[in-house]
Each structure stands twice: as C-alpha cells, then as structure tokens.
Coordinates of C-alpha atoms and ligand atoms in Angstrom, one line a residue:
Chain J
M238 CA -32.5 176.9 36.9
S239 CA -34.1 173.7 38.0
S240 CA -31.9 170.6 38.4
E241 CA -34.2 168.3 40.3
W242 CA -32.4 165.6 42.1
P243 CA -33.2 162.1 40.8
L244 CA -35.8 159.9 42.5
W245 CA -34.7 156.8 44.4
E246 CA -36.8 153.9 45.6
I247 CA -36.0 152.8 49.2
F248 CA -36.0 149.3 50.5
I249 CA -35.5 148.5 54.1
R250 CA -34.8 145.2 56.0
G251 CA -36.8 145.7 59.1
Q252 CA -35.2 142.9 61.1
H253 CA -32.5 140.3 60.7
G254 CA -33.9 137.4 58.7
L255 CA -36.5 139.4 56.8
N256 CA -36.5 140.5 53.2
H257 CA -35.9 144.1 52.2
R258 CA -39.2 145.8 51.6
H259 CA -40.1 148.8 49.5
V260 CA -41.0 151.6 51.9
G261 CA -41.2 154.6 49.6
S262 CA -39.1 157.0 47.6
L263 CA -37.0 160.2 48.0
H264 CA -34.9 162.6 46.0
A265 CA -31.1 162.6 46.3
P266 CA -28.2 163.6 44.1
D267 CA -26.4 160.2 44.4
A268 CA -26.6 156.8 46.0
E269 CA -24.7 157.7 49.1
M270 CA -26.9 160.7 49.9
A271 CA -29.9 158.6 49.1
I272 CA -28.9 156.2 51.9
R273 CA -28.2 159.0 54.3
N274 CA -31.6 160.6 53.5
A275 CA -33.4 157.3 53.7
R276 CA -32.0 156.8 57.2
D277 CA -33.6 160.1 58.3
V278 CA -36.8 159.8 56.4
Y279 CA -37.6 156.1 56.9
T280 CA -35.8 154.8 60.0
R281 CA -36.3 157.5 62.7
R282 CA -37.8 154.8 65.0
N283 CA -35.4 151.9 64.5
E284 CA -37.4 150.6 61.6
G285 CA -34.3 149.1 59.9
V286 CA -31.1 147.2 60.0
S287 CA -30.2 147.6 56.3
I288 CA -31.1 150.0 53.5
W289 CA -31.1 149.5 49.7
V290 CA -31.5 152.4 47.3
V291 CA -32.3 152.0 43.6
R292 CA -32.7 154.8 41.0
S293 CA -36.5 154.8 40.2
N294 CA -35.5 155.1 36.5
D295 CA -33.7 151.7 36.7
I296 CA -36.8 149.8 37.7
T297 CA -38.7 148.0 35.0
A298 CA -42.3 147.2 36.0
S299 CA -44.9 144.9 34.6
S300 CA -47.7 146.8 32.9
P301 CA -51.0 147.0 34.8
S302 CA -53.0 146.6 31.6
E303 CA -51.2 143.2 31.0
K304 CA -52.0 142.0 34.5
G305 CA -54.6 139.5 33.1
P306 CA -52.5 137.6 30.5
L307 CA -49.3 137.9 32.6
F308 CA -50.7 136.1 35.6
E309 CA -53.2 133.9 33.8
P310 CA -50.9 130.8 33.6
S311 CA -51.0 130.3 37.3
N312 CA -54.8 130.7 37.6
S313 CA -55.7 127.3 36.3
K314 CA -53.0 125.3 38.2
V315 CA -55.0 124.7 41.3
Y316 CA -53.0 121.4 42.0
R317 CA -50.1 123.7 43.0
H318 CA -51.9 124.2 46.3
P319 CA -51.7 121.4 48.9
T320 CA -55.5 121.6 49.6
F321 CA -56.0 120.2 46.0
F322 CA -55.2 116.7 47.4
D323 CA -57.5 114.8 49.7
I324 CA -55.4 112.8 52.2
P325 CA -57.3 110.3 54.4
E326 CA -57.7 111.4 58.0
E327 CA -55.9 108.4 59.4
I328 CA -52.7 109.5 57.7
G329 CA -52.6 112.4 60.0
H330 CA -50.7 115.6 59.3
M331 CA -49.0 115.9 56.0
Chain D
M178 CA -58.4 170.0 57.0
Y179 CA -54.7 169.8 56.1
A180 CA -56.4 170.0 52.8
Q181 CA -59.2 172.3 53.7
I182 CA -60.6 173.4 50.4
V183 CA -59.9 171.0 47.6
K184 CA -61.7 171.8 44.4
S185 CA -62.7 168.7 42.6
E186 CA -64.8 167.9 39.6
G187 CA -68.6 167.5 40.2
A188 CA -69.9 164.0 40.8
K189 CA -71.0 162.1 37.8
S190 CA -74.1 160.0 37.6
R191 CA -73.8 156.5 36.3
D192 CA -75.2 157.1 32.8
E193 CA -72.7 160.0 32.3
M194 CA -69.8 157.6 33.0
S195 CA -67.8 155.9 30.3
P196 CA -67.3 152.1 30.6
E197 CA -63.8 152.7 32.0
E198 CA -65.2 155.1 34.6
I199 CA -67.8 152.6 35.6
A200 CA -65.2 149.8 36.0
F201 CA -63.0 152.2 37.9
Q202 CA -65.8 153.1 40.3
E203 CA -66.6 149.4 40.8
R204 CA -63.0 148.7 41.8
I205 CA -63.2 151.5 44.4
D206 CA -66.6 150.2 45.7
R207 CA -65.1 146.7 46.1
G208 CA -62.4 148.3 48.3
E209 CA -59.5 147.8 45.8
K210 CA -56.6 150.1 45.9
I211 CA -55.7 152.1 42.8
E212 CA -52.0 152.1 42.0
P213 CA -49.9 154.7 40.2
K214 CA -49.7 153.4 36.6
E215 CA -53.3 152.1 36.5
W216 CA -56.0 153.8 34.5
M217 CA -57.8 156.5 36.4
P218 CA -60.2 159.4 35.5
E219 CA -58.4 162.7 34.9
G220 CA -60.5 164.3 37.7
Y221 CA -59.5 161.7 40.2
R222 CA -55.8 162.3 39.4
K223 CA -56.2 166.1 39.5
T224 CA -58.1 166.1 42.7
L225 CA -55.6 163.9 44.4
V226 CA -52.6 166.0 43.2
R227 CA -54.4 169.0 44.8
Q228 CA -55.3 167.2 48.0
I229 CA -52.0 165.4 48.6
G230 CA -50.0 168.5 47.6
Q231 CA -51.9 170.7 50.0
H232 CA -51.4 168.1 52.7
A233 CA -47.6 167.9 52.0
H234 CA -47.3 171.7 52.0
S235 CA -49.1 171.8 55.3
E236 CA -46.6 169.4 56.9
I237 CA -43.7 171.5 55.7
V238 CA -45.0 174.9 56.4
G239 CA -46.3 173.5 59.7
Q240 CA -42.7 173.1 60.9
L241 CA -42.3 176.9 61.0
P242 CA -44.5 177.9 64.0
E243 CA -42.9 175.1 66.1
G244 CA -39.4 175.5 64.8
N245 CA -39.7 179.0 66.2
W246 CA -39.5 177.6 69.7
I247 CA -36.8 174.9 69.4
T248 CA -34.0 177.3 70.5
R249 CA -36.1 178.6 73.4
A250 CA -37.5 175.3 74.9
P251 CA -37.4 175.5 78.7
T252 CA -35.3 172.3 79.2
L253 CA -32.9 170.3 77.1
E254 CA -35.3 167.4 77.1
R255 CA -38.2 169.5 75.9
K256 CA -35.9 170.8 73.2
A257 CA -34.9 167.3 72.0
I258 CA -38.6 166.3 72.0
L259 CA -39.7 169.3 70.0
L260 CA -36.8 168.8 67.6
A261 CA -37.9 165.2 67.0
K262 CA -41.5 166.3 66.5
V263 CA -40.6 168.9 64.0
Q264 CA -38.3 166.5 62.2
D265 CA -41.2 164.0 61.9
E266 CA -43.3 166.8 60.2
A267 CA -40.5 167.1 57.6
G268 CA -40.8 163.3 57.1
H269 CA -44.6 163.6 56.7
G270 CA -44.1 166.2 54.0
L271 CA -41.6 164.0 52.2
Y272 CA -43.9 160.9 52.3
L273 CA -46.7 162.9 50.8
Y274 CA -44.7 164.7 48.1
S275 CA -43.5 161.2 47.0
A276 CA -47.1 160.0 46.9
A277 CA -48.2 163.1 44.8
E278 CA -45.3 162.5 42.4
T279 CA -46.6 159.0 41.5
L280 CA -49.5 160.9 39.9
G281 CA -47.1 162.5 37.3
V282 CA -46.4 165.9 38.9
S283 CA -42.8 166.7 39.8
R284 CA -41.5 167.8 43.2
D285 CA -40.2 171.1 41.8
E286 CA -43.5 171.8 40.2
L287 CA -45.4 171.3 43.5
L288 CA -43.0 173.6 45.3
E289 CA -43.2 176.2 42.6
R290 CA -47.0 176.1 42.9
L291 CA -46.7 176.6 46.7
H292 CA -44.3 179.4 46.3
S293 CA -46.4 181.2 43.7
G294 CA -49.4 181.0 46.0
N295 CA -51.1 178.8 43.5
M296 CA -51.4 175.9 46.0
K297 CA -52.5 176.3 49.6
Y298 CA -51.6 174.9 52.9
S299 CA -53.6 174.7 56.1
S300 CA -54.9 178.0 57.5
I301 CA -53.8 177.0 61.0
F302 CA -50.1 177.7 60.3
N303 CA -50.8 181.3 59.6
Y304 CA -51.3 182.0 63.3
P305 CA -48.4 183.0 65.4
T306 CA -46.9 181.0 68.3
L307 CA -46.3 183.6 71.0
N308 CA -45.0 181.6 73.9
W309 CA -44.1 178.1 75.2
A310 CA -47.7 177.3 76.1
D311 CA -48.5 177.5 72.4
M312 CA -46.2 174.5 71.8
G313 CA -48.6 172.6 74.1
A314 CA -51.7 173.9 72.4
V315 CA -50.4 173.1 69.0
G316 CA -49.4 169.6 69.8
W317 CA -52.7 168.9 71.6
L318 CA -55.1 170.7 69.4
V319 CA -53.5 171.0 65.9
D320 CA -52.0 167.5 65.8
G321 CA -55.2 166.3 67.5
A322 CA -57.3 167.7 64.7
A323 CA -54.8 166.4 62.1
I324 CA -55.1 162.9 63.5
M325 CA -58.9 163.1 63.4
N326 CA -58.6 163.7 59.6
Q327 CA -55.8 161.3 58.9
V328 CA -57.0 158.2 60.6
P329 CA -59.9 157.6 58.2
L330 CA -57.6 158.6 55.2
Q331 CA -55.6 155.4 55.9
R332 CA -58.4 153.7 54.0
T333 CA -58.3 156.0 51.0
S334 CA -58.5 154.4 47.6
Y335 CA -55.2 155.6 46.2
G336 CA -52.5 153.1 47.3
P337 CA -49.5 155.5 47.8
Y338 CA -51.6 158.0 49.6
S339 CA -53.0 155.4 51.9
R340 CA -49.6 154.0 52.7
A341 CA -48.2 157.5 53.5
M342 CA -51.2 158.0 55.8
I343 CA -50.5 154.8 57.6
R344 CA -46.9 155.8 58.3
I345 CA -48.0 159.3 59.4
C346 CA -50.6 158.0 61.8
K347 CA -48.1 155.8 63.5
E348 CA -46.0 158.9 64.3
E349 CA -48.8 161.4 65.1
S350 CA -49.9 160.2 68.5
F351 CA -46.4 161.1 70.0
H352 CA -47.1 164.6 68.7
Q353 CA -50.4 165.0 70.4
R354 CA -49.2 163.4 73.6
Q355 CA -46.1 165.6 73.9
G356 CA -48.4 168.7 73.4
Y357 CA -50.8 167.5 76.1
D358 CA -47.9 166.8 78.4
I359 CA -46.8 170.4 78.1
M360 CA -50.3 171.5 78.9
M361 CA -50.5 169.3 81.9
K362 CA -47.2 170.6 83.2
M363 CA -48.3 174.2 82.8
C364 CA -51.7 173.7 84.3
A365 CA -50.1 172.1 87.4
G366 CA -47.6 175.1 87.6
T367 CA -48.0 178.6 89.0
P368 CA -51.2 180.6 88.4
E369 CA -49.3 182.5 85.7
Q370 CA -48.3 179.3 83.9
K371 CA -51.9 178.1 84.0
A372 CA -53.1 181.4 82.7
M373 CA -50.6 181.0 79.8
A374 CA -52.1 177.6 79.0
Q375 CA -55.7 179.1 79.1
D376 CA -54.6 181.9 76.8
A377 CA -53.1 179.5 74.3
L378 CA -56.3 177.4 74.3
N379 CA -58.3 180.6 73.8
R380 CA -56.2 181.6 70.8
F381 CA -56.0 178.1 69.1
W382 CA -59.5 176.8 69.7
Y383 CA -61.3 178.4 66.8
P384 CA -58.4 178.2 64.3
S385 CA -58.3 174.5 65.2
L386 CA -62.0 174.1 64.4
M387 CA -61.4 175.8 61.1
M388 CA -58.8 173.1 60.2
F389 CA -61.7 170.9 59.2
G390 CA -62.9 173.4 56.6
P391 CA -66.3 174.9 56.1
S392 CA -69.4 172.7 56.1
D393 CA -69.5 170.6 53.0
K394 CA -72.5 168.4 53.6
D395 CA -74.2 169.7 50.5
S396 CA -71.1 170.1 48.3
V397 CA -71.0 168.3 45.0
H398 CA -67.2 168.3 45.1
S399 CA -67.3 166.4 48.4
A400 CA -69.8 164.0 47.0
Q401 CA -67.4 163.1 44.2
S402 CA -64.4 162.8 46.5
M403 CA -66.4 160.6 48.8
A404 CA -67.5 158.3 45.9
W405 CA -63.8 158.0 45.0
K406 CA -62.8 157.4 48.6
I407 CA -60.4 160.2 48.7
K408 CA -62.5 161.9 51.4
I409 CA -64.1 159.6 54.0
N410 CA -66.1 161.9 56.3
T411 CA -67.7 165.2 56.0
N412 CA -66.0 168.2 57.5
D413 CA -68.8 168.6 60.0
E414 CA -68.6 165.0 61.2
L415 CA -64.9 165.3 61.9
R416 CA -65.3 168.7 63.6
Q417 CA -67.9 167.2 65.9
K418 CA -65.7 164.2 66.7
F419 CA -62.8 166.6 67.5
V420 CA -64.9 168.7 69.9
D421 CA -66.3 165.6 71.6
Q422 CA -62.8 164.3 72.1
T423 CA -61.3 167.5 73.2
V424 CA -63.8 168.9 75.7
P425 CA -63.1 166.2 78.4
Q426 CA -59.4 166.7 77.9
A427 CA -59.7 170.4 78.6
Q428 CA -61.8 169.7 81.6
Y429 CA -59.1 167.4 83.0
L430 CA -56.6 170.2 82.6
G431 CA -59.0 172.6 84.4
L432 CA -59.2 174.8 81.4
T433 CA -62.3 176.4 79.9
I434 CA -63.2 176.1 76.2
P435 CA -63.7 179.7 75.0
D436 CA -67.3 179.1 73.9
E437 CA -70.3 180.3 75.9
N438 CA -72.6 178.1 73.8
L439 CA -70.7 174.9 74.6
A440 CA -73.3 172.4 76.0
W441 CA -73.8 168.7 76.2
N442 CA -76.5 167.5 73.9
E443 CA -77.9 164.3 75.3
E444 CA -80.0 163.6 72.2
K445 CA -77.1 163.6 69.7
G446 CA -74.6 162.3 72.3
G447 CA -72.2 165.1 71.6
W448 CA -71.4 168.7 72.4
D449 CA -73.1 171.7 70.9
F450 CA -70.6 174.4 70.1
S451 CA -70.2 177.7 68.2
E452 CA -69.0 177.8 64.7
P453 CA -65.7 179.6 64.1
D454 CA -65.8 182.9 62.3
W455 CA -65.8 181.7 58.7
S456 CA -65.1 185.2 57.3
E457 CA -61.8 185.1 59.2
F458 CA -61.1 181.7 57.7
F459 CA -61.6 182.9 54.1
E460 CA -59.4 185.9 54.8
V461 CA -56.6 183.7 56.1
I462 CA -57.0 181.3 53.1
A463 CA -56.9 184.4 50.8
G464 CA -53.5 185.3 52.2
N465 CA -54.5 187.9 54.8
G466 CA -53.9 186.0 58.1
P467 CA -51.5 187.2 60.7
C468 CA -48.5 185.2 59.4
N469 CA -49.2 184.3 55.8
A470 CA -46.5 186.6 54.4
E471 CA -43.9 185.5 57.0
R472 CA -44.6 181.7 56.5
L473 CA -44.5 181.8 52.7
G474 CA -41.6 184.2 52.8
A475 CA -39.6 181.7 54.9
R476 CA -40.3 178.9 52.5
V477 CA -39.4 180.8 49.4
K478 CA -36.2 182.1 51.1
A479 CA -35.2 178.6 52.2
W480 CA -35.7 177.4 48.6
D481 CA -33.8 180.3 47.0
D482 CA -31.0 180.1 49.6
G483 CA -30.6 176.4 49.1
A484 CA -30.3 176.6 45.3
W485 CA -26.5 176.6 45.3
F486 CA -26.4 173.6 47.6
R487 CA -28.8 171.5 45.5
E488 CA -27.0 172.4 42.3
G489 CA -23.6 171.9 43.9
L490 CA -24.4 168.4 45.1
M491 CA -25.9 167.5 41.7
A492 CA -22.8 168.7 39.9
H493 CA -20.6 166.7 42.3
A494 CA -22.7 163.6 41.7
E495 CA -22.4 164.0 38.0
K496 CA -18.7 164.5 38.1
A497 CA -18.2 161.4 40.4
E498 CA -20.4 159.4 38.0
A499 CA -18.4 160.5 35.0
A500 CA -15.1 159.6 36.8
R501 CA -16.5 156.2 37.7
R502 CA -17.5 155.4 34.1
A503 CA -14.1 156.6 32.8
A504 CA -12.4 154.2 35.3
V505 CA -14.6 151.3 34.1
V506 CA -13.7 152.0 30.5
A507 CA -10.0 152.3 31.3
A508 CA -10.1 148.9 33.1
E509 CA -11.6 147.2 30.1
Ligands
LIG230 FE1 -47.7 165.5 60.5
LIG231 FE1 -47.8 166.0 63.7

C-alpha cells in the first residue's frame, strides 16, 4: 500500500530583518513534522532563524501561459520609475 | 557521472521542430530558465526525470559505502565529520527528488523504479569500502569527480534542477576536503598507513574515472541534451579536467596514480592517461558489480521496514486533523 506523505513548500527567513524565502519542498505527514524535517534538510549550516511550511496543494499560482496579459498593465507605465523624470543637475540628488 | 548513461531522444533539426519547440529552444539559447508548469517538449521532461532521478538515487545509495564506517571511525571527531557528510548526501538526494517531482513524477514512483532496477544509480557505489583509508579516497576522488560534474550543472536550463545544484555545490567542497584531510593524515603516518592510502587510491582510481561515463563525443543523445542545456560538457572533457586536477594532489600526498601511461602532454596542456576497463563498467551497470545486490538490497529493506512508520505517522496526522476540524465545528 502506498500512502505518500503530502508535499510541503518550505520558506526560510535567513536573517532577522529579511523576508521568508522559498527554498524548496519536502514530504511530511503533518505541519509539525514538516518543520522538523525542514530544519534538517534546509538549515544544516545555520541558514535560518525562522521556518514557514505550507501544503503545496494550498498554493495557487498564476498560470505561465497568462504571463503576458497578467503583467502587461505595468509594461506601459514607465513613469513609475524615477528615471522617467529629468531633474536639473543643479537641484542635486533627489 | 552521477547520471552516467541517460538515454534521451535524438537531437532534432530545426525544420523537424514544431513552432512551440523552436520557441522553447530559443528561450534556452537566450539563457532563460524553464520553470515547472511551463510548456516543454515531452523528450525534455522525460530526459530530465531520468537524469535527476538517477542523480537523486546516487546521492541516497551513495550514503551506504560511507555509512558503513561511521561506527568505526578512528576518533570521535572523525565520526562526527563523517556523520555530517553522510547526512548532507541525504539532503542532496532530497533536493533532487523534489526537483524531479516538479516534472510530474511522484516520489514513490521514483523509488519504486529504483527498487525494481528500472532506474540506475552511479556505478561507483557498487564498490566496497574495505577500510578507513577508503573514506579518504571516497571523499577526495568520488566527491571530487561529483563536483567536476555538478559545478557546470548549476547553469542547467531547468530552474528547480539548477537551484538544487547550487545548494549541493555549496556543500560539496567540505566533502572533498574532509576526504583529502584523511588522506594527508594517513600519508603522514606509519608506512602501513601510507600503504593503506595507496591501496585505496589503487582501488578507487579507475572506478572514479568511470563516474563520468563512456565517451559520448559522437552521441546524438548527448547532442540533444547539450542543446537543451541539461548536459553542459562531454564526458571526456570532464574526465580530463578531473585527471588534471587530481594528479598534482596525488603527488603532494606522495602517492602514485596506478597508471603506467600517465604522462604530461605539453601540447594539450593536460595529462595523458589510460581509459578504465569499460567492459567492467557495463558489467557493474548491468547489476554485476561487487556490491550491487547488497546496495539495492539495503535500500529495499529500508523502504519495506519503514512502511509501518510512514503509514503510522500518516494515520496519526489524519486523526489529529479530523480532531482539529471537529473542535472547530463544535466551537461554531
Ligand atoms: Fe552529494
Ligand atoms: Fe558529497
């Protein structure tokens, strides 16, 4: 009989002050074991100060085929970047 | 190497490609990473499952020859170091299984294919580790050869595979150094200890050269894998680099590479060396090496003996989850 443990996505805060970052995934029967396993699999060399685990099934992802239309609205808005504006040199740093 | 013989589909010429395949190849040529849910040719997916799977199996089976010496390490410090090294290899296997699973194959399926002999692991782990000097030779040569192969694979086109390789490479140099450190210690010891180090080199030299796989410079499978950037160098290129790196390290130890034909070739700026016995390699791959039955047997036994534990923890998790839900309902 095969009862494969569910897959969990692992997020680790590398240092105080940084966001949790996705580092990979692993199988575990429940959240508590997922955290214990994540400690052994992903932080053997002090890589973390905090761990989040999320069931992979609970993640909703944007679809790669809709990448174009999804991100298109920001493409045309170049004025969102500070370099869009020319500020005279005498003004100095802004 | 860790994936020594990966069958892939033959390379396609441009006019045989569909528009999707052309767009895919162009993304790879631009150096873009391919991510799990994106469109990919079936051959790309299948070849990667074979290659990453073989690599993962090698990491896991590779724990066995070294695990053999954890309880017999000469000092507590050596024991702790070897334990940490072998634990890293378990981690490497797990990173790689996860990468393979993003391609739509399940963990259990990969393990089933290993256990049934359907998928392979590196031939090197079918050689026995007879004494403590072998721990030195394995770290120095086997991990050294693995690094040679894994460093370029950090640039592979498949995102999850590339990220797994980056993690692995960060951890590997400790492995090679701890092995070389054992060799240095033994070579600076009694004549008997130095003789043990030489004997370990003698036994592991050719099997290490085999890790890169037979020459594939004319192989169509390799050509396709290289076009897809899931293989970066030919087997011969990597083997040559490995020999060039290792010869001076052996000289420093005062050990002799067991090859009468070893000679510096000024013209190519590298060492000439003898090919390993490829018939032995194919025998080992076919299952007839000195330790094949023992290694696979140990994996199958661990899997079977662990079944009650995996099922028990799952049953406990389901029960706890049901109780939690019932409590939430009761509170409403
Ligand atoms: Fe490894
Ligand atoms: Fe290693």
